[in-house]
Coordinates of C-alpha atoms in Angstrom, one line a residue:
M5 CA -30.0 24.2 18.0
L6 CA -27.7 25.1 20.9
L7 CA -26.8 21.4 21.4
E8 CA -26.4 20.9 17.7
G9 CA -24.1 23.9 17.4
L10 CA -22.1 22.8 20.5
S11 CA -21.7 19.3 19.2
A12 CA -20.4 20.6 15.8
V13 CA -17.8 22.7 17.5
L14 CA -16.6 20.0 19.9
Q15 CA -15.6 17.7 17.1
P16 CA -11.9 16.9 17.2
M17 CA -11.2 18.3 13.8
T18 CA -13.1 21.6 14.6
I19 CA -11.2 21.9 17.8
I20 CA -7.9 21.5 15.9
L21 CA -8.9 24.1 13.3
I22 CA -9.9 26.6 16.1
A23 CA -6.6 26.1 17.8
F24 CA -4.6 26.4 14.6
G25 CA -6.6 29.5 13.6
T26 CA -6.1 31.1 17.0
A27 CA -2.3 30.6 16.8
I28 CA -2.1 31.9 13.3
G29 CA -4.2 34.9 14.2
I30 CA -2.0 35.7 17.2
I31 CA 1.1 35.6 15.0
F32 CA -0.5 37.9 12.4
G33 CA -1.7 40.3 15.1
S34 CA 1.7 40.4 16.8
I35 CA 3.6 41.3 13.6
P36 CA 3.1 45.1 12.8
G37 CA 1.4 45.4 9.5
L38 CA -0.1 41.9 9.4
T39 CA -3.6 42.3 10.9
A40 CA -6.5 40.0 11.6
T41 CA -8.0 41.2 8.3
M42 CA -5.0 39.9 6.3
A43 CA -5.1 36.6 8.2
I44 CA -8.7 36.1 7.2
V45 CA -8.0 37.2 3.6
M46 CA -5.3 34.6 3.3
F47 CA -7.1 31.7 4.9
L48 CA -10.6 32.3 3.6
P49 CA -9.9 30.2 0.5
V50 CA -8.7 27.4 2.7
T51 CA -12.2 27.1 4.2
Y52 CA -14.0 26.6 0.9
S53 CA -14.0 22.9 1.1
M54 CA -14.8 22.6 4.8
E55 CA -18.2 22.2 6.4
A56 CA -19.9 25.4 7.4
S57 CA -19.3 25.0 11.2
Q58 CA -15.6 24.1 10.6
G59 CA -14.8 26.9 8.2
I60 CA -16.6 29.6 10.1
S61 CA -15.1 28.5 13.4
M62 CA -11.7 28.8 11.9
L63 CA -12.4 32.3 10.6
M64 CA -13.7 33.4 14.0
S65 CA -10.6 32.0 15.7
L66 CA -8.4 34.0 13.2
Y67 CA -10.4 37.1 14.2
I68 CA -10.0 36.7 17.9
G69 CA -6.4 35.7 17.7
G70 CA -5.5 38.5 15.4
I71 CA -7.1 41.2 17.6
S72 CA -5.5 39.8 20.7
G73 CA -2.1 39.3 19.3
G74 CA -1.5 43.1 18.7
L75 CA -0.7 43.6 22.4
I76 CA 2.6 41.7 22.1
S77 CA 4.4 44.1 19.8
A78 CA 2.5 47.1 21.4
I79 CA 4.1 46.2 24.8
L80 CA 7.5 44.9 23.7
L81 CA 8.2 47.2 20.7
N82 CA 5.9 50.2 21.3
I83 CA 4.4 49.4 17.9
P84 CA 0.8 48.3 17.8
G85 CA 0.5 45.0 15.9
T86 CA -3.1 46.1 15.0
P87 CA -4.9 49.4 15.1
S88 CA -6.9 48.0 18.0
S89 CA -3.8 48.0 20.2
V90 CA -2.8 51.6 19.9
A91 CA -3.8 52.6 23.4
T92 CA -2.0 49.5 24.8
C93 CA 1.3 51.2 24.0
F94 CA 0.6 54.1 26.3
D95 CA 1.1 52.1 29.5
G96 CA 2.3 48.7 28.2
K97 CA 5.7 49.9 27.0
P98 CA 6.4 52.0 30.1
M99 CA 5.6 48.9 32.2
A100 CA 8.1 46.9 30.1
D101 CA 10.7 49.7 30.4
K102 CA 10.3 49.4 34.2
G103 CA 11.1 45.7 34.1
Q104 CA 7.4 44.7 34.2
A105 CA 7.1 43.3 30.7
G106 CA 5.8 40.0 32.1
K107 CA 3.2 41.8 34.2
A108 CA 2.1 43.9 31.2
L109 CA 1.8 41.0 28.9
G110 CA -0.1 38.9 31.5
T111 CA -2.4 41.7 32.2
G112 CA -3.1 42.3 28.5
V113 CA -3.7 38.6 27.8
V114 CA -6.0 37.9 30.8
F115 CA -8.2 41.0 30.3
S116 CA -8.3 40.4 26.6
F117 CA -9.9 37.1 27.5
F118 CA -12.4 38.6 29.8
G119 CA -13.2 41.4 27.3
T120 CA -13.8 38.8 24.7
I121 CA -16.1 36.7 27.0
I122 CA -18.1 39.8 28.0
G123 CA -18.5 40.7 24.3
I124 CA -19.7 37.2 23.4
A125 CA -22.2 37.3 26.3
L126 CA -23.7 40.5 25.0
L127 CA -23.6 39.1 21.5
V128 CA -25.7 36.1 22.5
A129 CA -28.1 38.3 24.5
L130 CA -28.6 41.1 22.0
T131 CA -28.5 39.4 18.6
P132 CA -31.9 37.7 18.9
L133 CA -33.5 40.9 20.1
L134 CA -32.0 42.8 17.2
C135 CA -33.2 40.0 14.8
D136 CA -36.8 40.4 16.1
F137 CA -36.6 44.1 15.6
A138 CA -35.1 43.7 12.1
L139 CA -38.0 41.6 11.0
K140 CA -40.0 44.8 10.8
F141 CA -37.5 46.2 8.2
Q142 CA -38.8 46.5 4.7
A143 CA -37.5 48.5 1.6
Y144 CA -37.9 51.9 3.3
E145 CA -36.1 50.8 6.5
Y146 CA -33.2 49.1 4.7
C147 CA -32.7 52.1 2.5
A148 CA -32.6 54.4 5.5
L149 CA -30.3 52.0 7.4
A150 CA -27.8 51.9 4.5
M151 CA -27.8 55.8 4.4
F152 CA -27.4 56.0 8.2
S153 CA -24.5 53.5 8.2
L154 CA -22.8 55.5 5.4
S155 CA -23.3 58.8 7.3
M156 CA -21.7 57.2 10.4
V157 CA -18.7 56.1 8.4
I158 CA -18.2 59.4 6.8
A159 CA -18.6 61.2 10.1
L160 CA -15.8 59.1 11.8
T161 CA -13.2 59.3 9.0
G162 CA -11.1 62.0 10.7
K163 CA -10.6 65.6 10.1
D164 CA -11.5 65.7 6.4
M165 CA -15.1 64.7 5.9
T166 CA -14.8 65.5 2.2
K167 CA -12.2 62.7 1.7
G168 CA -14.4 60.3 3.6
L169 CA -17.3 61.1 1.3
I170 CA -15.1 60.7 -1.7
S171 CA -14.0 57.2 -0.5
A172 CA -17.6 56.1 0.3
V173 CA -18.9 57.3 -3.1
L174 CA -16.1 55.6 -4.9
G175 CA -16.8 52.3 -3.2
A176 CA -20.5 52.6 -4.1
L177 CA -19.6 53.4 -7.7
L178 CA -17.4 50.3 -7.9
A179 CA -20.3 48.2 -6.7
T180 CA -22.4 49.3 -9.7
A181 CA -20.2 47.4 -12.1
G182 CA -21.8 44.3 -13.4
L183 CA -25.5 43.4 -13.8
A184 CA -28.0 45.7 -12.3
P185 CA -29.8 44.3 -9.2
I186 CA -33.4 44.4 -10.4
D187 CA -33.5 44.5 -14.2
S188 CA -30.1 42.7 -14.8
K189 CA -28.9 45.2 -17.4
P190 CA -25.1 45.3 -17.8
R191 CA -23.3 48.3 -16.4
F192 CA -19.7 49.3 -16.9
T193 CA -18.7 45.9 -18.1
F194 CA -16.9 47.2 -21.2
G195 CA -17.8 44.1 -23.1
L196 CA -15.9 41.8 -20.7
Y197 CA -17.8 38.7 -19.6
Q198 CA -15.6 38.6 -16.5
M199 CA -17.3 41.8 -15.3
N200 CA -20.9 40.5 -15.5
N201 CA -20.8 39.6 -11.8
G202 CA -19.0 42.8 -10.8
F203 CA -16.0 43.1 -8.6
A204 CA -15.7 40.5 -5.9
L205 CA -15.6 41.7 -2.3
L206 CA -12.7 39.3 -1.5
V207 CA -10.6 40.6 -4.3
L208 CA -11.3 44.2 -3.3
L209 CA -10.2 43.6 0.3
I210 CA -7.1 41.7 -0.7
G211 CA -6.1 44.6 -2.9
L212 CA -6.9 47.3 -0.3
F213 CA -5.1 45.7 2.6
A214 CA -2.5 43.1 1.5
I215 CA -1.2 44.6 -1.7
S216 CA -1.1 48.2 -0.4
E217 CA 0.8 47.0 2.7
V218 CA 3.4 45.4 0.5
M219 CA 3.7 48.6 -1.6
G220 CA 4.1 50.7 1.5
Y221 CA 6.9 48.4 2.8
A222 CA 8.6 48.5 -0.6
E223 CA 8.7 52.2 -0.4
S224 CA 10.6 52.2 2.9
V225 CA 12.7 49.1 2.3
R226 CA 16.0 51.0 2.0
R227 CA 15.5 52.8 5.4
Q228 CA 17.3 51.3 8.4
Q229 CA 14.8 49.9 10.9
N230 CA 16.2 48.6 14.2
F231 CA 13.9 47.4 16.9
T232 CA 15.0 46.3 20.3
V233 CA 13.0 43.3 21.4
N234 CA 12.8 42.5 25.1
N235 CA 13.8 38.8 25.3
D236 CA 13.7 38.7 29.1
A237 CA 9.9 38.8 29.3
K238 CA 9.0 36.2 31.8
I239 CA 5.5 35.5 33.3
K240 CA 5.0 33.7 36.6
G241 CA 1.3 32.7 36.6
A242 CA -0.6 35.6 35.0
G243 CA 2.1 38.1 35.9
F244 CA 0.0 39.9 38.5
T245 CA -1.5 39.1 41.9
L246 CA -5.2 38.0 42.5
A247 CA -5.8 41.2 44.5
E248 CA -4.6 43.3 41.6
G249 CA -6.8 41.4 39.2
I250 CA -9.9 41.8 41.3
K251 CA -9.2 45.5 41.6
Q252 CA -9.4 45.8 37.8
I253 CA -12.8 44.0 37.4
P254 CA -14.9 47.2 37.3
N255 CA -12.5 48.8 34.8
C256 CA -12.6 45.7 32.7
I257 CA -16.4 45.5 32.6
V258 CA -16.9 49.2 31.8
S259 CA -14.2 49.0 29.1
A260 CA -15.6 45.9 27.5
I261 CA -19.1 47.4 27.4
I262 CA -17.7 50.5 25.7
G263 CA -16.0 48.2 23.2
V264 CA -19.3 46.3 22.5
A265 CA -21.2 49.6 22.0
I266 CA -18.6 51.0 19.7
G267 CA -18.4 47.7 17.8
I268 CA -22.1 47.8 17.0
L269 CA -21.6 51.2 15.2
P270 CA -20.6 50.6 11.5
G271 CA -17.1 51.6 10.4
I272 CA -15.5 52.5 13.7
G273 CA -13.7 49.4 15.1
G274 CA -11.3 48.5 17.8
G275 CA -8.9 51.4 17.2
V276 CA -11.6 53.9 18.3
S277 CA -13.0 51.8 21.1
C278 CA -9.6 51.3 22.8
M279 CA -9.0 55.1 22.7
I280 CA -12.4 55.9 24.0
S281 CA -12.3 53.4 26.8
Y282 CA -8.7 54.5 27.8
T283 CA -9.9 58.1 28.0
V284 CA -13.0 57.1 30.0
S285 CA -10.8 55.0 32.4
K286 CA -8.4 57.9 32.8
N287 CA -11.0 60.5 33.4
T288 CA -12.9 58.4 36.0
S289 CA -9.7 57.2 37.8
K290 CA -8.7 58.5 41.2
H291 CA -5.1 58.8 39.9
P292 CA -5.3 60.0 36.3
E293 CA -1.8 61.5 36.4
L294 CA -0.3 58.0 36.5
Y295 CA -1.8 57.0 33.1
G296 CA 1.0 56.9 30.6
T297 CA 3.6 56.2 33.2
G298 CA 3.0 52.4 33.2
I299 CA 0.0 51.1 35.2
M300 CA -2.3 48.1 34.8
D301 CA -5.4 50.3 34.4
G302 CA -4.4 51.6 31.0
V303 CA -3.6 48.2 29.6
V304 CA -6.8 46.7 31.0
A305 CA -8.9 49.5 29.5
S306 CA -7.4 49.1 26.1
E307 CA -7.4 45.3 25.8
A308 CA -10.8 44.7 27.3
A309 CA -12.3 47.3 25.0
N310 CA -10.7 46.1 21.7
N311 CA -11.7 42.5 22.4
G312 CA -15.2 43.5 23.5
T313 CA -15.5 45.1 20.1
I314 CA -15.3 41.7 18.5
G315 CA -18.7 40.7 20.0
G316 CA -20.1 44.1 19.2
A317 CA -19.1 44.0 15.6
M318 CA -20.7 40.6 15.2
I319 CA -24.1 41.8 16.4
P320 CA -25.1 43.9 13.3
L321 CA -23.3 41.3 11.0
L322 CA -25.5 38.4 12.2
A323 CA -28.7 40.3 12.9
L324 CA -28.8 42.7 10.0
G325 CA -26.2 41.3 7.5
I326 CA -24.3 44.6 7.7
P327 CA -20.5 44.4 8.5
G328 CA -19.2 47.1 10.9
D329 CA -15.6 47.0 9.7
A330 CA -13.1 45.4 7.3
V331 CA -12.8 42.2 9.3
T332 CA -16.5 41.6 9.6
A333 CA -16.8 42.4 5.9
M334 CA -14.4 39.5 5.3
L335 CA -16.4 37.3 7.7
L336 CA -19.6 38.2 5.7
G337 CA -17.9 36.8 2.6
G338 CA -17.0 33.7 4.6
L339 CA -20.6 33.2 5.8
Q340 CA -21.9 33.6 2.2
V341 CA -19.3 31.1 0.9
H342 CA -20.8 28.6 3.3
N343 CA -24.4 29.4 2.3
V344 CA -25.2 31.2 5.6
A345 CA -27.3 34.3 5.0
P346 CA -26.9 36.8 7.8
G347 CA -30.0 38.8 8.6
P348 CA -33.2 38.7 10.7
L349 CA -34.0 35.1 9.7
I350 CA -30.6 33.7 10.4
Y351 CA -31.8 31.9 13.5
E352 CA -34.6 30.2 11.6
K353 CA -32.5 29.2 8.6
N354 CA -29.1 28.6 10.1
G355 CA -29.7 28.5 13.9
A356 CA -27.2 25.7 14.5
V357 CA -24.4 27.5 12.7
V358 CA -25.1 30.7 14.8
Y359 CA -24.7 28.8 18.0
A360 CA -21.6 27.0 16.6
I361 CA -20.2 30.5 16.0
F362 CA -20.9 31.5 19.7
C363 CA -19.3 28.3 21.0
A364 CA -16.3 28.6 18.6
M365 CA -15.7 32.1 19.9
V366 CA -15.6 30.9 23.5
V367 CA -13.2 28.0 22.6
S368 CA -11.0 30.3 20.6
A369 CA -10.8 32.8 23.5
I370 CA -9.7 30.0 25.8
F371 CA -7.0 28.9 23.4
M372 CA -5.9 32.5 22.9
M373 CA -5.3 32.9 26.6
I374 CA -3.4 29.6 26.9
F375 CA -1.3 30.1 23.8
M376 CA -0.3 33.7 24.7
L377 CA 0.6 32.9 28.3
V378 CA 2.5 29.8 27.5
G379 CA 4.1 30.7 24.1
M380 CA 5.1 34.3 24.7
R381 CA 8.8 33.8 23.9
F382 CA 7.9 32.1 20.6
F383 CA 5.7 35.0 19.5
V384 CA 8.5 37.5 20.4
S385 CA 10.9 35.6 18.2
V386 CA 8.4 35.7 15.3
L387 CA 8.6 39.5 15.5
K388 CA 12.2 39.3 14.3
V389 CA 11.3 37.6 11.0
P390 CA 12.3 40.2 8.3
K391 CA 9.4 41.4 6.2
N392 CA 11.3 40.9 3.0
F393 CA 11.0 37.1 3.6
L394 CA 7.4 37.3 4.9
L395 CA 5.6 39.6 2.4
P396 CA 6.5 37.8 -0.8
I397 CA 4.8 34.7 0.6
V398 CA 1.8 36.8 1.6
I399 CA 1.6 38.1 -2.0
V400 CA 1.7 34.6 -3.5
L401 CA -1.0 33.3 -1.1
C402 CA -3.2 36.4 -1.8
G403 CA -2.9 35.8 -5.5
I404 CA -4.0 32.2 -5.0
G405 CA -6.9 33.4 -2.9
A406 CA -8.0 35.9 -5.6
I407 CA -7.9 33.2 -8.3
G408 CA -9.7 30.7 -6.1
N409 CA -12.5 33.1 -5.5
A410 CA -14.1 32.5 -9.0
N411 CA -11.4 30.5 -10.8
M412 CA -10.5 33.6 -12.9
L413 CA -7.1 35.0 -13.5
F414 CA -8.9 38.3 -14.2
D415 CA -9.4 38.7 -10.4
T416 CA -5.6 38.9 -9.8
Y417 CA -5.4 41.8 -12.2
T418 CA -8.2 43.6 -10.4
M419 CA -6.5 42.7 -7.1
V420 CA -3.3 44.5 -8.1
A421 CA -5.3 47.4 -9.5
F422 CA -7.2 47.8 -6.2
G423 CA -3.9 47.6 -4.3
L424 CA -2.4 50.4 -6.4
M425 CA -5.6 52.5 -5.9
S426 CA -5.4 51.9 -2.2
Y427 CA -1.7 52.9 -2.1
L428 CA -2.5 56.2 -3.9
M429 CA -5.5 56.8 -1.6
I430 CA -3.2 56.3 1.5
K431 CA -0.7 58.7 0.0
S432 CA -3.5 61.2 -0.5
K433 CA -4.7 60.6 3.0
I434 CA -8.1 59.3 1.8
P435 CA -9.4 56.6 4.2
T436 CA -10.2 53.2 2.7
V437 CA -12.7 52.0 5.3
P438 CA -15.6 54.2 3.9
M439 CA -14.8 52.7 0.4
I440 CA -15.4 49.2 1.8
L441 CA -18.6 50.1 3.5
G442 CA -19.7 52.0 0.3
F443 CA -19.0 48.9 -1.7
I444 CA -20.9 46.7 0.6
L445 CA -23.9 49.0 1.4
G446 CA -24.1 50.5 -2.1
P447 CA -26.1 47.6 -3.6
T448 CA -28.4 47.5 -0.5
F449 CA -29.1 51.2 -0.9
E450 CA -29.6 51.0 -4.6
T451 CA -31.9 48.0 -4.6
N452 CA -34.1 49.3 -1.8
L453 CA -34.1 52.9 -3.2
R454 CA -35.5 51.5 -6.5
R455 CA -38.1 49.6 -4.6
V456 CA -39.0 52.6 -2.5
S457 CA -39.5 54.7 -5.7
Q458 CA -42.0 52.1 -6.9
L459 CA -43.8 52.0 -3.6
A460 CA -43.9 55.7 -2.9
S461 CA -47.3 56.3 -4.6
S462 CA -49.1 53.5 -2.8
D463 CA -47.1 53.4 0.5
P464 CA -45.8 56.8 1.5
F465 CA -42.8 57.2 3.8
Y466 CA -44.7 58.7 6.8
H467 CA -46.3 55.2 7.3
H468 CA -42.8 53.9 8.3
P469 CA -41.7 55.4 11.7
I470 CA -38.4 53.4 11.7
F471 CA -37.5 55.0 8.4
M472 CA -38.3 58.5 9.7
V473 CA -36.3 57.9 12.9
L474 CA -33.2 56.6 10.9
M475 CA -33.4 59.5 8.5
A476 CA -33.6 62.0 11.4
A477 CA -30.6 60.2 13.1
M478 CA -28.7 60.5 9.8
V479 CA -29.3 64.2 9.6
L480 CA -28.3 64.7 13.2
V481 CA -25.1 62.7 12.7
V482 CA -24.2 64.8 9.6
I483 CA -24.9 68.1 11.4
F484 CA -23.0 67.3 14.6
S485 CA -20.1 65.7 12.8
S486 CA -19.8 68.7 10.5
R487 CA -19.7 71.1 13.5
S488 CA -17.1 68.9 15.2
N489 CA -15.0 68.8 12.1
L490 CA -15.2 72.6 11.7
K491 CA -14.2 73.1 15.4
E492 CA -11.3 70.6 15.0
A493 CA -10.1 72.4 11.8
K494 CA -10.2 75.8 13.6
R495 CA -8.2 74.4 16.6
A496 CA -5.6 73.0 14.1
E497 CA -5.4 76.4 12.4
A498 CA -5.0 78.2 15.7
A499 CA -2.3 75.7 16.8
E500 CA -0.4 76.2 13.5
A501 CA -0.7 80.0 13.8
A502 CA 0.6 79.9 17.4
A503 CA 3.5 77.7 16.4
E504 CA 4.4 80.1 13.6
G505 CA 4.2 83.0 16.0
Q506 CA 6.6 81.4 18.4
Q507 CA 9.1 80.8 15.5

């Protein structure tokens, strides 16, 4: 299977598609507001007619390029191109301000590559183990896993756990529209045949991310926005010496492992992993006071972690069929389009495609490093493209993608409706990630809950230790996250009271 997957990826057309996808992903990642998710949303319909190995390889290259490209605007503009590059701004922009833009960019690119490779290595090693473990999963275990995943998402939505719960429940409710999973009775179809299959995941994601982004830009279109782009960014070699690079290897390895570990957890993503790894790197450094003033260590910690998260997020997607964030949710849709069913049996049913994914990720990481080191000036110029030219094209392509999902104009209406809903949620400070996970995990939870209710009399829950462990873990997550949220709320109230006292 390994040789079959490798031969599928090393075909000339597949190599070209990977190179193209990586370049497009870098461009999307480097432009603030255009993320890897949006790149995959736009190009997923393009892969419909491709072979499975070609289409999925292109989607993976968009993912890797999109996550890596965010460092360009983070360093040159102090604006993270993607949420995964937030911590890159802390030391990347100060380095650029000191005339070390080339060094900062080279550091980010090279250690993004190493972070990606470490993530892929752990993905290859851990996915089969998790698949073997997941074979023990039955209705009880899948029901508990869905509940645990939702509790993790809610716990990590920020200060307001209530809003995270609202978002997750709303996503689960949207997933109930259409035919019921076991008895196929219509629910919430309102007599419309277009609703028999429910809302499409692709349409929901396009609305939540692309349409709401355009609406957000339209709101601020009259405001003056001037950015100073550093056009003098030059890189000689990788921008740093070999001795400096070797010194950063331990930092890179630790940060990448943190990224993988965070990526495995549902609903967290690269934004959290880069912050955690940056904090760990700073706290374990011999010179923590230099962080934030422009040192390589901060850039390495952030970029190695957010690229390591790629491999981590793919582990539960392939082994359990559960996406960890919005990007892997889109990849799940891409896998399903190409008749690849993620889960414990993926190696038996689609082993060649799995190894093709691993090989494509390595090839894409190599292209990413080459393109970003060689073509840095071009990507900086792309940052200057006004959004009023760019976003209308995005809207048209998203509309085409929504129609192409099921050849129904109805999907474009729901796409716009979801976009408006997402915009209102953002205004109300209600996170959208729990909604996506609720939409994806809701059917899994409902189907297995109904099965559990039928099995309860003959097969009680205490015969399933994995179920009991997951339920206990869910209770602990809810308890500790509630305590953390209460403490954070009290600190915020105390800070506000102190500020009012000073006034």
